[in-house]
Amino acid sequence: MSTLITPHTDAKMANIIEKVRGGERLNLEDGVYLYESNDLLTIGQLANEVNQRKNGNKVYFIENMSLYFTNVCEAHCAFCNFRKDDGEEGAYTLSGQEMVQYVEQHIHPGVREFHIVGGHNDKVPFQYYVDSLKALNEAFPQVTLKAYTAAEIDFFTRISGLSIREVLEELRAAGLQSLTGGGAEILSDQYRKKMRVNKANVEEYLEVHRTAHQLGMKTHTTMLYGSIESHEDRVRHMLQIRDLQDETNGFMVFIPLSMQPKNKNAGIMRRNSAYEDLKTIAISRLMLDNFDHIKAYFINIGAQLTQVALSFGASDVHGTILKERISHAAGALTPEGLTREELIWLVKGAGKIPVERDTFYNEIKVYE
């Protein structure tokens, strides 16, 4: 058993260390304590130990493209700068064939996944969203369709009159293979009211993923942190996700998303600190003992901090992306995508082993 970098810890931290190394599950009180502790190195080392047990030195990435069919949205979430009203300058809604043409201009042979999210556009019928996937699936059958958030699925039930299960079954028939993790924000109805998250509530978000898992789908899940939520709110969010994972074992990865300011010129005090980002990734790894992977999302925290996060519990660096828009519509200062070679360099620079994967974490190639 290794010695902690910072051996002079208090009794509470010593108890958490004992729990983690003994395979005992952490509780709400433990998680809040970790957030309030300044002992980042101990928290990071514990998270690294857990990740080493699960994944060794392997770090995963995928060659993917982010696609956005529409930015028209009926919701007015306080943190979003991506959405537009129908008819507003900059608003758009692409047909399936228009998206196919866009992809043909930008795709390269290594792309294995389309990551598809967008606005809740109530000016088009549910069939539009089905046909959008169908067009891509017919044109690029070799590429996995990871599409729509749980909030979008809930929105589809409202505009179609169908149940969650019926919506998912129609989308699967059109080519859907996995759901994205977005729309979770913070799983607190009080938070969602204050932040005007007038889309799927906590139970609806969880029920969409529960239903998808019951249908045999593997999905992703997120947490958008760094606004008005408390540390307890963050930990309760993780516990609700952990409980659902106990029930279904359908989540593949947890993705902490660092909140971006609306203005690219916002000063550092309007952004999460690197300290807070690393702590959140490490605590996610420690709390979510039934998840295989925690993702360090370079779009939100930057490539260099992503490298550091690989020693703080993260085992995934997402993918090539090719022109991310949602975080960059806010204040993200990071690249809109990275190449395969850059991702390999990033992972190797952290002393880890890059592993190219598919959507479902099947290994495609290990870059020793």
Coordinates of C-alpha atoms in Angstrom, one line a residue:
M1 CA 0.0 0.0 0.0
S2 CA 1.4 3.4 -1.0
T3 CA 2.1 6.2 1.4
L4 CA 0.1 9.4 0.9
I5 CA 1.9 12.4 -0.5
T6 CA 0.5 14.5 2.4
P7 CA 0.7 12.1 5.4
H8 CA -0.5 14.6 8.1
T9 CA -4.3 14.2 7.6
D10 CA -7.1 14.6 10.1
A11 CA -9.3 11.8 11.4
K12 CA -12.1 12.3 8.8
M13 CA -9.7 12.2 5.9
A14 CA -8.0 9.1 7.4
N15 CA -11.4 7.4 7.6
I16 CA -12.1 8.2 3.9
I17 CA -8.7 6.8 2.9
E18 CA -9.5 3.7 4.8
K19 CA -12.9 3.4 3.2
V20 CA -11.5 3.9 -0.3
R21 CA -8.7 1.4 0.1
G22 CA -11.0 -1.1 1.7
G23 CA -13.6 -0.9 -1.1
E24 CA -16.2 0.7 1.1
R25 CA -18.7 3.1 -0.5
L26 CA -18.4 6.9 0.3
N27 CA -21.6 8.7 1.5
L28 CA -22.9 12.2 1.2
E29 CA -21.0 13.5 4.3
D30 CA -17.8 12.1 2.8
G31 CA -18.3 13.8 -0.5
V32 CA -19.0 17.2 1.0
Y33 CA -16.0 16.8 3.3
L34 CA -13.8 16.2 0.3
Y35 CA -15.1 19.3 -1.5
E36 CA -14.4 21.4 1.6
S37 CA -10.9 20.0 2.1
N38 CA -7.9 21.8 0.8
D39 CA -5.9 18.5 0.6
L40 CA -6.1 18.3 -3.2
L41 CA -3.1 16.0 -3.5
T42 CA -4.5 13.3 -1.1
I43 CA -7.9 13.5 -2.9
G44 CA -6.1 13.2 -6.3
Q45 CA -3.9 10.3 -5.2
L46 CA -6.9 8.4 -3.9
A47 CA -8.8 8.9 -7.1
N48 CA -5.8 7.9 -9.1
E49 CA -5.5 4.6 -7.1
V50 CA -9.2 3.9 -7.8
N51 CA -8.7 4.6 -11.5
Q52 CA -5.5 2.4 -11.6
R53 CA -7.5 -0.5 -10.2
K54 CA -10.2 -0.1 -12.8
N55 CA -8.2 0.9 -15.9
G56 CA -4.5 0.7 -15.2
N57 CA -2.6 3.3 -17.3
K58 CA -5.0 3.1 -20.2
V59 CA -6.8 6.4 -21.3
Y60 CA -9.5 6.2 -23.9
F61 CA -10.5 8.5 -26.8
I62 CA -12.7 8.2 -29.9
E63 CA -12.6 9.8 -33.4
N64 CA -16.0 11.5 -33.5
M65 CA -17.8 14.5 -34.9
S66 CA -20.2 16.8 -33.1
L67 CA -23.3 17.6 -35.1
Y68 CA -26.0 20.2 -34.4
F69 CA -29.2 20.0 -36.5
T70 CA -30.8 23.0 -34.9
N71 CA -30.2 25.7 -32.4
V72 CA -33.8 26.8 -32.2
C73 CA -35.0 26.0 -28.7
E74 CA -38.1 26.6 -26.6
A75 CA -36.1 26.5 -23.4
H76 CA -34.4 29.6 -21.9
C77 CA -31.8 28.1 -19.5
A78 CA -29.9 30.8 -17.8
F79 CA -26.5 29.4 -18.6
C80 CA -27.0 28.7 -22.4
N81 CA -25.7 31.0 -25.1
F82 CA -26.2 28.4 -27.9
R83 CA -30.0 28.6 -28.2
K84 CA -32.0 30.9 -30.6
D85 CA -35.6 31.8 -31.1
D86 CA -37.2 30.8 -34.4
G87 CA -36.6 33.6 -36.8
E88 CA -33.8 35.2 -34.8
E89 CA -30.6 36.1 -36.5
G90 CA -28.3 33.1 -36.5
A91 CA -31.1 30.6 -36.0
Y92 CA -31.0 27.5 -38.2
T93 CA -32.6 24.1 -38.7
L94 CA -30.9 21.7 -41.1
S95 CA -32.6 18.9 -42.9
G96 CA -31.2 15.4 -42.8
Q97 CA -29.9 15.8 -46.3
E98 CA -28.3 19.2 -45.5
M99 CA -26.5 17.6 -42.6
V100 CA -25.3 14.7 -44.8
Q101 CA -23.8 17.2 -47.2
Y102 CA -22.1 19.0 -44.3
V103 CA -20.6 15.7 -43.0
E104 CA -19.5 14.7 -46.5
Q105 CA -17.4 17.9 -46.6
H106 CA -15.8 17.4 -43.2
I107 CA -15.6 13.7 -42.4
H108 CA -12.5 11.6 -42.6
P109 CA -12.2 7.8 -42.7
G110 CA -11.4 7.4 -39.0
V111 CA -14.6 8.8 -37.6
R112 CA -16.6 6.2 -35.7
E113 CA -19.2 8.3 -33.9
F114 CA -21.6 11.2 -34.5
H115 CA -22.3 13.1 -31.3
I116 CA -25.6 14.8 -31.9
V117 CA -27.4 17.3 -29.7
G118 CA -29.3 20.5 -30.3
G119 CA -32.1 22.8 -29.4
H120 CA -35.7 21.8 -28.4
N121 CA -37.2 23.0 -31.6
D122 CA -41.0 22.9 -31.3
K123 CA -41.5 24.4 -34.8
V124 CA -40.8 21.0 -36.3
P125 CA -42.6 17.7 -35.6
F126 CA -41.0 14.6 -33.9
Q127 CA -40.7 13.0 -37.3
Y128 CA -38.1 15.6 -38.2
Y129 CA -35.8 14.2 -35.4
V130 CA -36.4 10.7 -36.5
D131 CA -35.7 11.5 -40.2
S132 CA -32.6 13.4 -39.2
L133 CA -31.1 10.2 -37.7
K134 CA -32.4 8.1 -40.6
A135 CA -30.6 10.2 -43.2
L136 CA -27.3 10.0 -41.4
N137 CA -27.7 6.3 -40.8
E138 CA -28.4 5.6 -44.4
A139 CA -25.5 7.7 -45.7
F140 CA -22.9 6.6 -43.0
P141 CA -24.0 3.2 -41.8
Q142 CA -20.5 2.5 -40.4
V143 CA -20.7 5.4 -37.9
T144 CA -22.4 5.0 -34.5
L145 CA -25.2 7.5 -33.8
K146 CA -24.9 8.8 -30.3
A147 CA -27.7 11.3 -30.3
Y148 CA -29.9 13.5 -28.1
T149 CA -29.9 14.2 -24.4
A150 CA -32.5 12.8 -21.9
A151 CA -34.0 16.3 -21.9
E152 CA -34.5 16.1 -25.7
I153 CA -36.1 12.7 -25.4
D154 CA -38.5 14.1 -22.8
F155 CA -39.2 17.0 -25.1
F156 CA -40.0 14.5 -27.9
T157 CA -42.6 12.8 -25.7
R158 CA -44.3 16.2 -25.3
I159 CA -44.4 17.1 -29.0
S160 CA -45.3 13.6 -30.1
G161 CA -47.7 12.3 -27.5
L162 CA -45.6 9.1 -27.3
S163 CA -44.2 7.5 -24.1
I164 CA -40.4 7.6 -23.4
R165 CA -40.2 4.0 -24.5
E166 CA -42.1 4.6 -27.7
V167 CA -39.9 7.6 -28.6
L168 CA -36.7 5.6 -27.9
E169 CA -38.0 2.7 -30.0
E170 CA -38.8 4.9 -33.0
L171 CA -35.4 6.6 -32.8
R172 CA -33.6 3.2 -32.4
A173 CA -35.4 2.0 -35.6
A174 CA -33.9 5.0 -37.3
G175 CA -30.4 4.2 -36.2
L176 CA -30.0 5.6 -32.6
Q177 CA -27.5 3.5 -30.6
S178 CA -26.7 5.6 -27.5
L179 CA -27.8 8.7 -25.7
T180 CA -25.5 11.6 -24.9
G181 CA -25.2 12.7 -21.3
G182 CA -26.3 16.3 -21.5
G183 CA -29.4 17.9 -19.9
A184 CA -28.5 16.7 -16.4
E185 CA -27.1 20.1 -15.4
I186 CA -27.5 19.7 -11.6
L187 CA -30.0 17.1 -10.5
S188 CA -31.9 19.4 -8.1
D189 CA -35.3 20.7 -8.8
Q190 CA -34.6 23.8 -6.7
Y191 CA -31.5 24.5 -8.8
R192 CA -33.4 23.9 -12.0
K193 CA -36.0 26.4 -11.0
K194 CA -33.5 29.1 -10.1
M195 CA -31.5 28.5 -13.3
R196 CA -34.6 28.5 -15.5
V197 CA -34.0 24.9 -16.6
N198 CA -37.5 24.7 -18.1
K199 CA -36.9 21.2 -19.6
A200 CA -36.9 17.7 -18.1
N201 CA -36.9 17.7 -14.3
V202 CA -34.8 15.4 -12.2
E203 CA -37.1 12.4 -12.2
E204 CA -37.7 12.8 -16.0
Y205 CA -34.0 12.9 -16.7
L206 CA -33.4 9.8 -14.7
E207 CA -36.4 8.0 -16.1
V208 CA -35.3 8.5 -19.7
H209 CA -31.9 6.9 -18.9
R210 CA -33.6 4.1 -16.9
T211 CA -35.9 3.3 -19.8
A212 CA -33.0 3.4 -22.3
H213 CA -31.0 1.0 -20.1
Q214 CA -34.1 -1.3 -19.9
L215 CA -34.1 -1.4 -23.7
G216 CA -30.5 -2.5 -23.7
M217 CA -28.9 0.8 -24.5
K218 CA -25.7 2.0 -22.9
T219 CA -25.7 5.8 -22.2
H220 CA -23.6 8.7 -20.9
T221 CA -24.3 11.2 -18.1
T222 CA -23.0 14.6 -17.1
M223 CA -22.9 17.2 -14.3
L224 CA -22.7 20.9 -15.2
Y225 CA -21.0 22.5 -12.2
G226 CA -19.7 26.0 -11.2
S227 CA -22.8 28.3 -10.9
I228 CA -25.1 28.6 -8.0
E229 CA -25.1 25.0 -6.7
S230 CA -23.6 24.0 -3.4
H231 CA -21.0 21.3 -2.8
E232 CA -23.9 19.2 -1.3
D233 CA -25.9 19.7 -4.5
R234 CA -23.0 18.3 -6.5
V235 CA -22.6 15.2 -4.3
R236 CA -26.3 14.6 -4.2
H237 CA -26.2 14.7 -8.0
M238 CA -23.6 12.0 -8.1
L239 CA -25.5 9.9 -5.6
Q240 CA -28.6 9.9 -7.7
I241 CA -26.6 8.8 -10.7
R242 CA -24.9 6.2 -8.6
D243 CA -28.2 4.8 -7.4
L244 CA -29.5 4.5 -11.0
Q245 CA -26.3 2.8 -12.0
D246 CA -26.8 0.3 -9.2
E247 CA -30.2 -0.4 -10.6
T248 CA -29.4 -0.7 -14.3
N249 CA -25.6 -0.7 -14.9
G250 CA -26.3 1.2 -18.1
F251 CA -24.0 4.2 -17.8
M252 CA -20.6 3.9 -19.5
V253 CA -19.0 7.2 -18.3
F254 CA -19.6 10.2 -16.1
I255 CA -18.7 13.6 -17.5
P256 CA -18.2 16.6 -15.2
L257 CA -18.7 19.7 -17.3
S258 CA -17.1 22.9 -16.0
M259 CA -19.5 25.8 -16.5
Q260 CA -18.4 28.4 -19.1
P261 CA -19.1 32.1 -18.8
K262 CA -21.2 33.7 -21.6
N263 CA -18.5 36.1 -22.5
K264 CA -15.2 34.8 -24.0
N265 CA -13.5 37.9 -22.5
A266 CA -14.7 37.1 -19.0
G267 CA -12.0 37.3 -16.4
I268 CA -10.6 34.3 -14.4
M269 CA -12.9 35.1 -11.5
R270 CA -15.9 34.2 -13.7
R271 CA -14.5 30.8 -14.5
N272 CA -14.0 27.7 -12.4
S273 CA -10.5 27.4 -11.1
A274 CA -8.2 24.6 -12.2
Y275 CA -8.2 23.6 -8.5
E276 CA -12.0 23.2 -8.5
D277 CA -11.9 21.3 -11.9
L278 CA -9.4 18.8 -10.7
K279 CA -11.1 18.3 -7.3
T280 CA -14.5 17.7 -9.1
I281 CA -12.9 15.0 -11.4
A282 CA -11.2 13.3 -8.4
I283 CA -14.3 13.4 -6.2
S284 CA -16.4 12.0 -9.1
R285 CA -14.0 9.1 -9.4
L286 CA -14.2 8.4 -5.6
M287 CA -18.0 8.8 -5.3
L288 CA -19.0 6.9 -8.5
D289 CA -17.5 3.5 -7.5
N290 CA -19.8 1.7 -10.0
F291 CA -18.7 3.7 -13.0
D292 CA -15.8 2.4 -15.2
H293 CA -14.9 5.8 -16.5
I294 CA -14.7 9.5 -15.6
K295 CA -14.1 11.8 -18.5
A296 CA -11.8 14.9 -18.5
Y297 CA -13.5 17.1 -21.2
F298 CA -10.8 19.2 -22.8
I299 CA -13.3 21.4 -24.4
N300 CA -14.2 22.9 -21.0
I301 CA -10.9 22.5 -19.0
G302 CA -8.3 22.7 -21.7
A303 CA -5.8 20.2 -23.0
Q304 CA -3.0 20.8 -20.4
L305 CA -5.4 20.5 -17.4
T306 CA -6.8 17.4 -19.1
Q307 CA -3.3 15.9 -19.0
V308 CA -3.1 16.6 -15.2
A309 CA -6.6 15.2 -14.7
L310 CA -5.3 11.8 -15.9
S311 CA -3.5 11.5 -12.6
F312 CA -6.6 12.6 -10.7
G313 CA -9.0 9.8 -11.6
A314 CA -9.9 10.5 -15.3
S315 CA -9.6 7.7 -17.8
D316 CA -11.2 9.3 -20.9
V317 CA -10.4 12.4 -22.9
H318 CA -13.5 12.3 -25.2
G319 CA -12.6 12.6 -28.8
T320 CA -11.6 14.6 -31.9
I321 CA -15.0 16.4 -31.9
L322 CA -14.4 18.5 -35.0
K323 CA -16.0 21.9 -34.2
E324 CA -17.7 21.9 -30.9
R325 CA -20.3 24.7 -30.7
I326 CA -22.2 24.7 -27.4
S327 CA -19.4 25.5 -24.9
H328 CA -17.8 27.8 -27.5
A329 CA -21.1 29.7 -27.9
A330 CA -20.5 30.5 -24.2
G331 CA -17.0 31.5 -23.2
A332 CA -14.9 28.4 -23.8
L333 CA -11.3 29.4 -24.8
T334 CA -10.2 25.9 -25.7
P335 CA -9.8 24.3 -29.2
E336 CA -13.0 23.3 -31.0
G337 CA -11.4 19.9 -31.6
L338 CA -8.2 17.9 -31.6
T339 CA -6.7 15.5 -34.1
R340 CA -6.0 11.8 -33.3
E341 CA -2.3 12.6 -33.2
E342 CA -2.9 15.5 -30.8
L343 CA -5.0 13.3 -28.5
I344 CA -2.3 10.6 -28.5
W345 CA 0.3 13.2 -27.7
L346 CA -1.8 14.6 -24.9
V347 CA -2.2 11.1 -23.3
K348 CA 1.4 10.0 -23.7
G349 CA 2.5 13.4 -22.3
A350 CA 0.8 12.4 -19.1
G351 CA 2.7 9.1 -18.9
K352 CA -0.4 7.1 -19.9
I353 CA -1.3 4.7 -22.7
P354 CA -3.7 6.0 -25.3
V355 CA -6.4 3.7 -26.4
E356 CA -8.6 4.4 -29.4
R357 CA -12.1 3.1 -28.7
D358 CA -15.6 2.9 -30.2
T359 CA -18.7 4.4 -28.5
F360 CA -19.1 1.4 -26.2
Y361 CA -15.4 1.4 -25.0
N362 CA -14.4 -1.6 -27.1
E363 CA -10.7 -1.1 -27.8
I364 CA -9.8 -0.4 -31.5
K365 CA -6.1 0.3 -31.1
V366 CA -3.7 0.6 -28.2
Y367 CA -0.8 3.1 -28.8
E368 CA 2.0 1.7 -26.7

